[in-house]
Coordinates of C-alpha atoms and ligand atoms in Angstrom, one line a residue:
Chain A
M1 CA 108.1 7.0 170.2
S2 CA 109.2 9.5 173.1
D3 CA 109.2 7.3 176.4
N4 CA 107.5 10.8 177.9
V5 CA 103.9 8.7 176.3
L6 CA 101.7 6.9 178.9
F7 CA 98.8 6.1 176.0
E8 CA 99.2 6.2 172.6
I9 CA 95.2 4.8 171.4
K10 CA 94.9 4.0 168.6
D11 CA 92.0 3.5 166.5
L12 CA 89.8 2.8 169.5
H13 CA 86.4 0.8 167.8
K14 CA 83.8 0.2 170.5
S15 CA 80.6 -1.8 169.9
F16 CA 78.3 -2.8 172.8
G17 CA 75.4 -5.3 170.2
N18 CA 75.8 -3.6 167.6
T19 CA 75.3 -0.5 168.9
E20 CA 78.9 0.5 167.6
V21 CA 79.3 3.5 170.0
L22 CA 83.5 4.8 169.4
K23 CA 84.3 5.0 165.9
G24 CA 87.7 5.1 166.1
I25 CA 89.9 7.3 168.6
N26 CA 93.5 8.3 167.7
E27 CA 95.0 10.0 170.7
T28 CA 98.3 10.6 172.8
I29 CA 98.7 10.6 176.6
R30 CA 101.7 12.0 177.7
R31 CA 102.9 12.1 180.7
G32 CA 102.0 14.7 183.1
D33 CA 99.0 15.6 180.9
V34 CA 96.0 16.7 182.9
V35 CA 93.4 16.3 179.9
S36 CA 89.6 16.8 180.4
I37 CA 86.9 15.1 178.1
I38 CA 84.3 17.3 177.4
G39 CA 80.7 16.9 175.4
P40 CA 76.7 15.5 175.0
S41 CA 75.4 13.4 177.0
G42 CA 75.9 9.7 175.1
S43 CA 78.5 10.9 173.2
G44 CA 80.8 7.5 174.4
K45 CA 83.0 9.9 176.8
S46 CA 82.7 7.3 179.8
T47 CA 82.9 4.4 177.1
F48 CA 86.0 5.2 175.7
I49 CA 87.9 5.9 179.4
R50 CA 87.1 3.0 180.7
C51 CA 89.0 1.1 177.5
L52 CA 91.7 2.9 179.7
N53 CA 91.5 0.6 182.1
L54 CA 90.0 -2.5 180.3
L55 CA 86.8 -1.8 182.2
E56 CA 85.3 -2.4 179.0
E57 CA 86.6 -4.4 175.7
P58 CA 87.5 -2.4 172.8
T59 CA 86.0 -4.3 170.1
S60 CA 89.3 -3.3 167.8
G61 CA 92.2 -1.2 167.1
S62 CA 94.9 -0.9 170.1
I63 CA 95.8 0.4 173.1
I64 CA 100.0 1.3 174.1
F65 CA 100.3 2.0 177.5
E66 CA 104.6 2.1 178.6
G67 CA 105.1 0.4 175.4
Q68 CA 102.8 -2.4 175.3
D69 CA 99.6 -2.7 174.2
I70 CA 96.9 -3.9 176.1
T71 CA 94.7 -5.1 174.2
K72 CA 96.8 -7.8 173.7
R73 CA 95.6 -11.6 174.6
G74 CA 97.4 -12.4 177.8
F75 CA 97.3 -9.5 178.7
D76 CA 97.7 -8.7 182.6
V77 CA 95.8 -6.6 183.0
N78 CA 95.8 -7.1 186.6
R79 CA 98.8 -5.4 187.1
H80 CA 97.6 -2.7 184.5
R81 CA 95.2 -1.2 186.8
Q82 CA 97.2 -1.4 189.4
K83 CA 98.9 1.6 187.9
V84 CA 95.7 3.8 186.3
G85 CA 93.4 4.2 189.2
M86 CA 89.9 4.7 189.0
V87 CA 86.8 7.6 190.0
F88 CA 83.5 7.2 189.7
Q89 CA 80.9 9.5 189.2
Q90 CA 78.9 7.0 192.3
F91 CA 82.0 6.7 193.8
N92 CA 81.8 3.0 194.9
L93 CA 83.2 3.5 198.0
F94 CA 83.5 -0.2 199.5
N95 CA 80.2 -0.2 201.9
N96 CA 81.6 -3.4 203.9
L97 CA 85.1 -1.6 205.1
N98 CA 85.6 1.5 206.4
V99 CA 87.4 4.8 204.8
L100 CA 90.8 3.6 206.0
E101 CA 90.5 0.5 205.0
N102 CA 89.3 1.4 202.4
L103 CA 92.9 2.9 201.2
T104 CA 94.5 -0.4 202.9
I105 CA 92.9 -3.1 201.1
S106 CA 94.5 -2.9 197.9
Q107 CA 98.1 -2.5 199.3
E108 CA 97.8 -4.9 201.9
K109 CA 96.0 -7.9 199.1
V110 CA 96.6 -6.8 195.5
K111 CA 100.8 -4.6 196.1
K112 CA 101.1 -7.2 199.0
V113 CA 102.6 -3.8 201.2
S114 CA 103.0 -4.5 204.9
H115 CA 100.3 -4.0 207.2
G116 CA 101.7 -0.3 208.8
E117 CA 102.7 0.6 205.8
A118 CA 99.5 0.6 204.2
E119 CA 98.1 2.1 207.1
K120 CA 100.5 4.9 207.0
R121 CA 99.6 5.8 203.6
A122 CA 96.3 5.9 204.4
L123 CA 96.8 8.3 206.9
E124 CA 99.1 10.8 204.7
L125 CA 96.4 10.2 202.4
L126 CA 93.0 10.7 204.1
K127 CA 94.9 14.2 205.4
R128 CA 95.9 15.3 202.4
V129 CA 92.5 15.0 201.0
G130 CA 91.5 17.4 204.3
L131 CA 90.1 13.1 206.4
S132 CA 91.6 12.8 208.3
D133 CA 89.5 12.9 211.2
K134 CA 86.9 9.8 209.1
A135 CA 89.6 7.0 209.4
D136 CA 86.9 4.8 211.1
A137 CA 83.7 6.1 209.2
Y138 CA 82.3 3.8 207.4
P139 CA 80.4 5.4 203.6
S140 CA 77.4 5.5 204.8
Q141 CA 78.0 8.1 207.0
L142 CA 79.4 10.5 204.7
S143 CA 78.8 12.9 202.7
G144 CA 79.3 12.8 198.6
G145 CA 81.9 15.0 198.7
Q146 CA 83.9 12.9 201.4
K147 CA 83.2 9.9 199.5
Q148 CA 84.7 10.8 196.8
R149 CA 87.3 12.9 197.8
V150 CA 87.8 9.0 199.7
A151 CA 87.6 8.2 196.0
I152 CA 89.8 9.6 194.8
A153 CA 92.6 8.7 198.3
R154 CA 92.1 5.5 197.3
S155 CA 93.3 5.2 194.0
L156 CA 96.0 6.5 194.6
A157 CA 98.0 4.4 197.9
M158 CA 97.8 2.4 194.6
E159 CA 100.4 4.8 193.2
P160 CA 99.4 5.3 189.8
D161 CA 101.3 6.2 187.0
V162 CA 97.7 8.2 185.8
M163 CA 94.3 9.0 187.5
L164 CA 90.9 8.8 185.4
F165 CA 88.0 10.3 186.5
D166 CA 84.7 9.5 185.3
E167 CA 82.4 12.8 185.5
P168 CA 83.9 13.1 189.3
T169 CA 81.3 15.9 190.8
S170 CA 78.5 15.2 188.8
A171 CA 76.9 13.9 192.0
L172 CA 77.5 16.0 194.1
D173 CA 74.8 18.8 195.3
P174 CA 75.7 21.6 194.2
E175 CA 77.7 22.9 197.4
M176 CA 80.7 19.6 196.9
V177 CA 81.5 19.6 193.2
G178 CA 83.9 22.3 194.9
E179 CA 85.8 20.9 197.6
V180 CA 86.3 17.5 195.2
L181 CA 87.6 20.5 191.9
N182 CA 90.1 21.5 194.5
V183 CA 91.9 18.1 195.5
I184 CA 91.7 17.2 191.7
K185 CA 93.4 20.1 190.9
D186 CA 95.9 20.3 194.0
L187 CA 96.4 16.1 192.0
A188 CA 97.1 18.2 188.4
D189 CA 99.2 21.2 190.2
D190 CA 101.9 18.1 191.9
G191 CA 102.5 16.5 188.2
I192 CA 100.0 13.2 188.1
T193 CA 98.2 12.5 184.7
M194 CA 95.2 12.7 184.8
V195 CA 92.1 12.4 182.4
V196 CA 88.5 13.7 183.3
V197 CA 85.7 13.4 182.2
T198 CA 83.8 16.8 183.1
H199 CA 80.8 18.9 182.8
E200 CA 82.4 21.2 184.3
M201 CA 83.9 23.3 181.7
G202 CA 85.0 25.9 184.8
F203 CA 87.5 24.0 185.6
A204 CA 88.4 22.4 182.2
K205 CA 89.3 25.9 181.0
K206 CA 91.5 26.0 184.5
V207 CA 92.8 23.4 185.0
A208 CA 93.5 21.2 181.9
N209 CA 96.9 21.6 179.4
R210 CA 94.4 19.9 177.3
V211 CA 90.9 19.8 175.1
L212 CA 89.1 16.3 173.5
F213 CA 85.5 17.8 172.4
M214 CA 83.8 13.8 171.7
D215 CA 80.5 13.7 169.8
E216 CA 78.9 10.0 168.7
G217 CA 82.0 8.3 169.4
M218 CA 84.5 10.7 168.2
I219 CA 87.0 13.1 169.2
L220 CA 85.8 15.4 166.7
E221 CA 87.5 19.1 167.9
E222 CA 91.0 19.1 170.8
G223 CA 93.7 21.4 171.5
S224 CA 94.4 23.7 174.6
P225 CA 91.3 25.1 176.8
E226 CA 91.9 28.3 175.3
D227 CA 91.4 27.0 171.5
I228 CA 88.7 25.2 173.0
F229 CA 86.5 27.7 174.3
D230 CA 87.4 30.9 173.6
D231 CA 87.8 30.2 169.5
P232 CA 86.4 27.1 168.9
Q233 CA 86.0 25.9 165.2
N234 CA 84.0 22.5 164.5
P235 CA 80.2 23.3 164.9
R236 CA 80.0 21.2 166.9
T237 CA 82.5 22.2 169.6
K238 CA 79.8 25.2 168.7
E239 CA 76.9 24.2 168.8
F240 CA 78.4 22.2 172.3
L241 CA 79.3 24.9 174.4
S242 CA 76.8 27.8 173.4
K243 CA 74.4 25.2 175.0
V244 CA 76.5 24.1 178.0
I245 CA 77.7 28.0 178.3
N246 CA 73.6 28.9 178.3
V247 CA 73.0 26.2 181.2
I248 CA 76.1 27.7 183.3
Chain B
M1 CA 42.1 -40.7 225.4
N2 CA 42.9 -36.7 225.4
I3 CA 46.8 -34.8 224.3
Y4 CA 48.1 -35.3 228.0
E5 CA 48.2 -38.7 227.9
I6 CA 49.4 -39.2 224.8
F7 CA 51.6 -37.3 225.1
L8 CA 52.8 -37.8 229.0
D9 CA 52.4 -41.9 227.3
Y10 CA 54.5 -42.0 224.1
Y11 CA 56.6 -38.9 224.3
Q12 CA 60.0 -41.9 223.9
Y13 CA 58.8 -42.5 220.5
F14 CA 58.1 -38.4 219.5
L15 CA 61.3 -37.5 221.6
R16 CA 63.0 -40.0 219.1
G17 CA 61.5 -39.1 216.4
T18 CA 62.6 -35.1 217.2
R19 CA 65.6 -36.9 217.4
T20 CA 65.7 -38.8 214.1
T21 CA 64.3 -35.2 212.5
I22 CA 66.9 -32.7 214.0
V23 CA 69.8 -34.6 212.8
V24 CA 68.4 -35.0 209.6
A25 CA 67.4 -31.6 209.2
L26 CA 70.9 -30.3 210.6
L27 CA 73.2 -32.5 208.1
T28 CA 71.0 -31.3 205.0
V29 CA 71.5 -28.4 206.2
L30 CA 75.1 -28.2 206.6
L31 CA 76.1 -29.7 202.7
G32 CA 73.0 -28.2 201.8
S33 CA 74.4 -24.8 202.4
V34 CA 78.1 -26.2 200.7
L35 CA 76.7 -28.2 197.9
G36 CA 74.2 -25.0 197.4
C37 CA 77.6 -23.1 197.7
V38 CA 79.4 -24.4 194.2
I39 CA 76.3 -24.4 192.4
S40 CA 75.3 -21.2 193.0
L41 CA 79.4 -20.0 191.3
L42 CA 79.0 -22.8 189.0
R43 CA 75.5 -20.7 187.6
L44 CA 78.0 -17.3 187.5
S45 CA 80.1 -18.4 186.6
K46 CA 81.1 -17.0 182.5
F47 CA 82.0 -20.6 182.0
K48 CA 78.7 -21.7 179.7
P49 CA 79.6 -26.2 180.2
F50 CA 79.9 -24.7 184.0
N51 CA 77.1 -22.0 184.1
L52 CA 74.1 -24.4 182.2
F53 CA 74.7 -27.1 184.5
A54 CA 74.0 -25.0 187.2
K55 CA 70.7 -24.4 185.0
L56 CA 69.9 -27.4 184.1
Y57 CA 70.3 -28.4 188.1
I58 CA 68.2 -25.8 189.0
T59 CA 65.4 -26.7 187.0
V60 CA 64.9 -29.6 186.9
I61 CA 64.8 -29.8 191.1
R62 CA 63.0 -26.9 192.0
G63 CA 60.3 -27.9 188.8
T64 CA 59.8 -31.7 190.5
P65 CA 58.4 -33.2 193.9
M66 CA 60.7 -34.2 195.8
L67 CA 59.2 -37.2 197.0
V68 CA 60.2 -37.4 193.4
Q69 CA 63.3 -36.9 193.7
L70 CA 63.6 -39.0 197.1
Y71 CA 63.2 -42.0 194.9
I72 CA 65.2 -41.8 192.6
V73 CA 67.9 -41.1 194.1
Y74 CA 66.7 -43.9 196.7
Y75 CA 66.9 -46.6 194.2
Q76 CA 69.3 -44.7 191.3
L77 CA 72.2 -44.9 194.4
D78 CA 71.3 -48.3 195.4
F79 CA 74.3 -49.5 193.9
I80 CA 76.7 -47.5 196.7
P81 CA 77.7 -50.0 199.2
Y82 CA 76.3 -47.9 202.3
P83 CA 78.4 -48.6 205.5
Q84 CA 76.1 -52.2 207.8
G85 CA 74.6 -51.0 210.4
S86 CA 72.9 -48.3 212.1
F87 CA 72.2 -44.6 213.5
L88 CA 70.4 -43.9 216.0
G89 CA 68.4 -45.8 215.4
V90 CA 67.5 -46.4 211.7
S91 CA 70.0 -47.3 208.8
L92 CA 71.9 -46.7 207.7
D93 CA 71.4 -47.5 203.7
R94 CA 68.3 -45.6 204.4
V95 CA 69.3 -42.8 206.0
I96 CA 72.5 -41.8 204.3
P97 CA 70.0 -41.5 200.7
C98 CA 67.5 -39.5 202.2
I99 CA 70.3 -36.7 203.7
I100 CA 71.5 -36.8 199.7
A101 CA 68.8 -36.2 198.2
L102 CA 67.1 -34.0 200.8
S103 CA 71.0 -32.6 200.5
I104 CA 70.9 -32.6 196.4
N105 CA 67.3 -30.2 196.6
S106 CA 68.0 -27.6 199.3
A107 CA 71.1 -27.1 197.2
A108 CA 69.1 -25.9 194.6
Y109 CA 66.8 -23.6 196.6
I110 CA 70.0 -22.0 198.1
A111 CA 71.8 -21.9 194.9
E112 CA 69.1 -19.1 194.0
V113 CA 69.2 -17.5 196.9
I114 CA 72.4 -17.0 197.2
R115 CA 73.4 -16.1 193.1
A116 CA 70.2 -13.3 193.9
G117 CA 72.2 -12.3 197.0
I118 CA 75.6 -11.5 194.8
Q119 CA 74.0 -10.0 192.2
A120 CA 72.2 -8.2 194.2
V121 CA 75.3 -5.9 195.5
D122 CA 75.9 -2.7 193.5
L123 CA 77.6 -4.0 190.2
G124 CA 80.7 -0.8 190.5
Q125 CA 81.6 -2.3 193.8
T126 CA 83.1 -5.1 191.4
E127 CA 84.0 -2.3 189.7
A128 CA 86.6 -0.5 191.8
A129 CA 87.2 -3.6 193.3
R130 CA 88.8 -5.0 190.0
S131 CA 90.0 -0.9 189.1
C132 CA 92.0 -1.8 192.0
G133 CA 93.9 -4.6 191.0
M134 CA 91.5 -7.4 192.7
T135 CA 91.4 -10.2 190.7
S136 CA 88.0 -11.5 190.4
G137 CA 88.4 -13.7 193.4
Q138 CA 90.0 -11.0 195.6
A139 CA 86.7 -9.0 194.3
M140 CA 84.3 -11.7 196.0
R141 CA 86.0 -12.2 198.5
Y142 CA 87.5 -9.0 199.9
V143 CA 84.3 -6.9 199.3
I144 CA 81.6 -8.8 197.7
M145 CA 81.2 -11.5 199.1
P146 CA 81.2 -9.6 203.0
Q147 CA 78.0 -7.3 201.3
A148 CA 76.0 -10.1 199.5
V149 CA 75.8 -11.9 202.9
K150 CA 73.9 -9.3 204.7
N151 CA 71.3 -10.4 201.7
I152 CA 71.6 -13.8 201.8
L153 CA 70.9 -15.1 205.5
P154 CA 67.5 -14.4 206.0
A155 CA 66.6 -16.1 203.0
I156 CA 68.8 -19.3 203.9
G157 CA 67.4 -18.7 206.6
N158 CA 63.3 -19.6 206.0
E159 CA 65.8 -21.5 203.6
F160 CA 66.2 -24.0 206.8
V161 CA 62.9 -23.5 208.3
T162 CA 61.4 -25.1 204.9
M163 CA 64.4 -27.9 205.4
V164 CA 63.2 -29.3 208.2
K165 CA 59.3 -30.1 207.4
E166 CA 60.2 -30.9 204.2
T167 CA 61.4 -33.8 205.8
A168 CA 59.3 -35.1 206.6
I169 CA 58.8 -36.6 203.3
I170 CA 61.6 -39.8 205.0
Q171 CA 58.4 -41.0 206.7
Y172 CA 58.1 -43.1 203.7
L173 CA 62.2 -44.7 202.9
G174 CA 61.1 -45.3 207.3
V175 CA 63.4 -43.3 208.6
S176 CA 62.4 -43.4 212.3
D177 CA 61.6 -39.4 211.6
L178 CA 59.5 -37.9 214.0
M179 CA 56.2 -38.3 211.4
Y180 CA 57.5 -41.9 211.3
N181 CA 57.1 -41.9 215.1
N182 CA 53.8 -40.3 215.2
G183 CA 52.4 -42.7 212.3
I184 CA 53.9 -45.8 215.0
V185 CA 51.5 -44.2 218.3
V186 CA 48.2 -42.5 215.7
T187 CA 48.2 -47.2 214.9
A188 CA 48.4 -47.9 218.4
T189 CA 46.5 -45.1 220.2
Y190 CA 44.0 -45.2 217.4
N191 CA 43.4 -41.4 218.5
P192 CA 45.4 -39.2 215.2
L193 CA 44.6 -36.4 215.7
P194 CA 46.0 -35.3 219.2
C195 CA 48.6 -36.8 217.4
Y196 CA 49.2 -35.2 214.1
Y197 CA 49.0 -32.0 217.0
I198 CA 51.5 -33.1 219.4
S199 CA 54.1 -33.8 215.8
A200 CA 53.0 -30.3 215.1
I201 CA 53.8 -28.2 218.7
I202 CA 57.0 -30.0 217.6
Y203 CA 57.8 -28.8 213.9
L204 CA 56.5 -25.2 215.3
A205 CA 58.9 -24.9 218.5
L206 CA 61.6 -26.4 216.1
N207 CA 61.6 -23.5 213.6
I208 CA 61.4 -20.5 216.5
C209 CA 64.3 -22.0 217.6
L210 CA 65.9 -22.4 214.9
G211 CA 64.6 -18.2 213.9
K212 CA 66.0 -17.3 217.3
G213 CA 69.4 -18.7 216.6
L214 CA 69.6 -17.6 212.9
N215 CA 68.8 -13.9 214.4
I216 CA 70.6 -13.5 216.8
F217 CA 73.7 -15.1 214.3
E218 CA 72.5 -11.9 211.7
R219 CA 72.8 -9.3 214.8
R220 CA 75.9 -10.5 215.7
L221 CA 77.3 -10.0 211.7
Q222 CA 75.8 -6.7 211.5
K223 CA 77.7 -5.4 214.5
S224 CA 80.5 -6.4 213.4
E225 CA 80.0 -4.4 210.4
R226 CA 79.5 -1.4 213.0
Ligands
ATP301 N1 77.4 -1.8 178.6 C1 76.6 -0.5 177.6 N2 75.9 -1.5 176.8 C2 75.5 -1.0 176.0 N3 75.6 -0.2 175.1 C3 76.0 0.5 176.1 C4 76.3 0.6 177.8 N4 76.9 0.7 177.5 C5 77.0 2.8 177.1 N5 76.3 2.6 176.2 C6 76.4 2.8 175.8 O1 77.2 3.6 174.7 C7 77.0 5.2 174.7 C8 78.3 5.5 175.2 O2 77.5 5.5 176.1 P1 78.9 6.7 177.6 O3 78.4 5.9 178.5 O4 80.4 6.6 177.0 O5 78.4 7.9 177.3 P2 78.7 9.1 178.1 O6 79.5 10.5 176.6 O7 80.4 8.6 179.5 O8 77.7 10.0 177.9 P3 77.1 10.6 179.7 O9 77.9 11.9 179.8 O10 75.6 10.8 179.9 O11 77.8 9.6 180.8 C9 75.6 5.4 174.9 O12 74.8 5.4 173.7 C10 75.2 4.0 175.6 O13 73.8 4.2 175.6
MG302 MG1 79.5 9.1 181.0

């Protein structure tokens, strides 16, 4: 196995009760990859990326991360999550903390970084996402786009090896989608490894180096953005793309 | 004799009783809150036996009259060698079982209030905290609890007010609280109605003060958040 491999996912299954939501996923994610996951609602996209940081516990199969099987009993989940940032559709900023504290709390409490250092890093990150002036604001005082940019900075504060995004722009008003996508694109340009579930086909096409099409708990097709968007092979991929492109 | 005359002649009784009522209520609220926190944590625990125990506890306490609980605690715990002596003129082997029984009772209600307050915090907050690598304890302490407290405090305030009123039953164990002394004055004056009015006014005054105190506390807390 090349040590460029970050995630090696083998025959991943996940059921909720009697419903099988993931039906055998095999996938390799390498350092520097920007992977976009597209597919219809309910196809298991969220469940899949939530398995990658163990917010969902896989039913069977294995996920090797940096050489370790994260599905093994006794695996240190909290350490793993420090290395795998997660950005949610609903932002999920800590409502009881201001923006700066949202970025420092985990650095201080989890990584045991000193307060001064944590703040320094937080301020750098806020600058990077264009929100230096909001350090003292509370989440309730921010727009959706600002919240999501803070959420991205919060994840980056842990210096993760990979970032997971679950429809980061789906809860946003249309005029705020751009500002968030720009931040994500900058991260991609900086070489940060990421997996992005998205309905923004334009974004997937422009930023991703690989696109996965999921339907009914399986990856039905994957390839470069050109392969998937310009020359899809699977009839279900064609059908899905024709629908979303009509919508746009 | 009218209400003023009765109060002027017998106010020491009412004051003595009020003092006992306040002390018992305060101790109950304190112990009940601590025990309630423990029960709510057991209730929220993923460890089945803890969870079941807490559920059973809450069901039993909420499903039986407090007076029955009081007598059961009193007779069941009579093996305990309570310290001799008295406190505010009330013998300890009577007042301690009362405080135990009331605390056990209020803990069940407080536990439910705490559980509801914690569960009302959006699950996404926990997921975000855990995704940053926090342990469940850290997520609870730094993210969930500070938000849950805002849901919990007003409801706990109601619980405290209820508790002050419910202490009235300890007269049945001969604890010289407000109602017990009320009884003494009724017997002495053969004039029950004004006595009950006086007691009602005292309870009401206690609870209005308590409510005001809790309000100030809540407002402080909200200010520190913003
Ligand atoms: N906690 C859960 N309990 C039971 N069923 C669940 C749970 N989470 C997801 N599911 C089910 O699993 C299936 C896949 O859900 P998932 O959220 O992964 O889909 P998705 O591809 O992300 O869809 P969307 O585009 O709408 O976000 C759905 O049918 C959903 O109802
Ligand atoms: Mg989803």
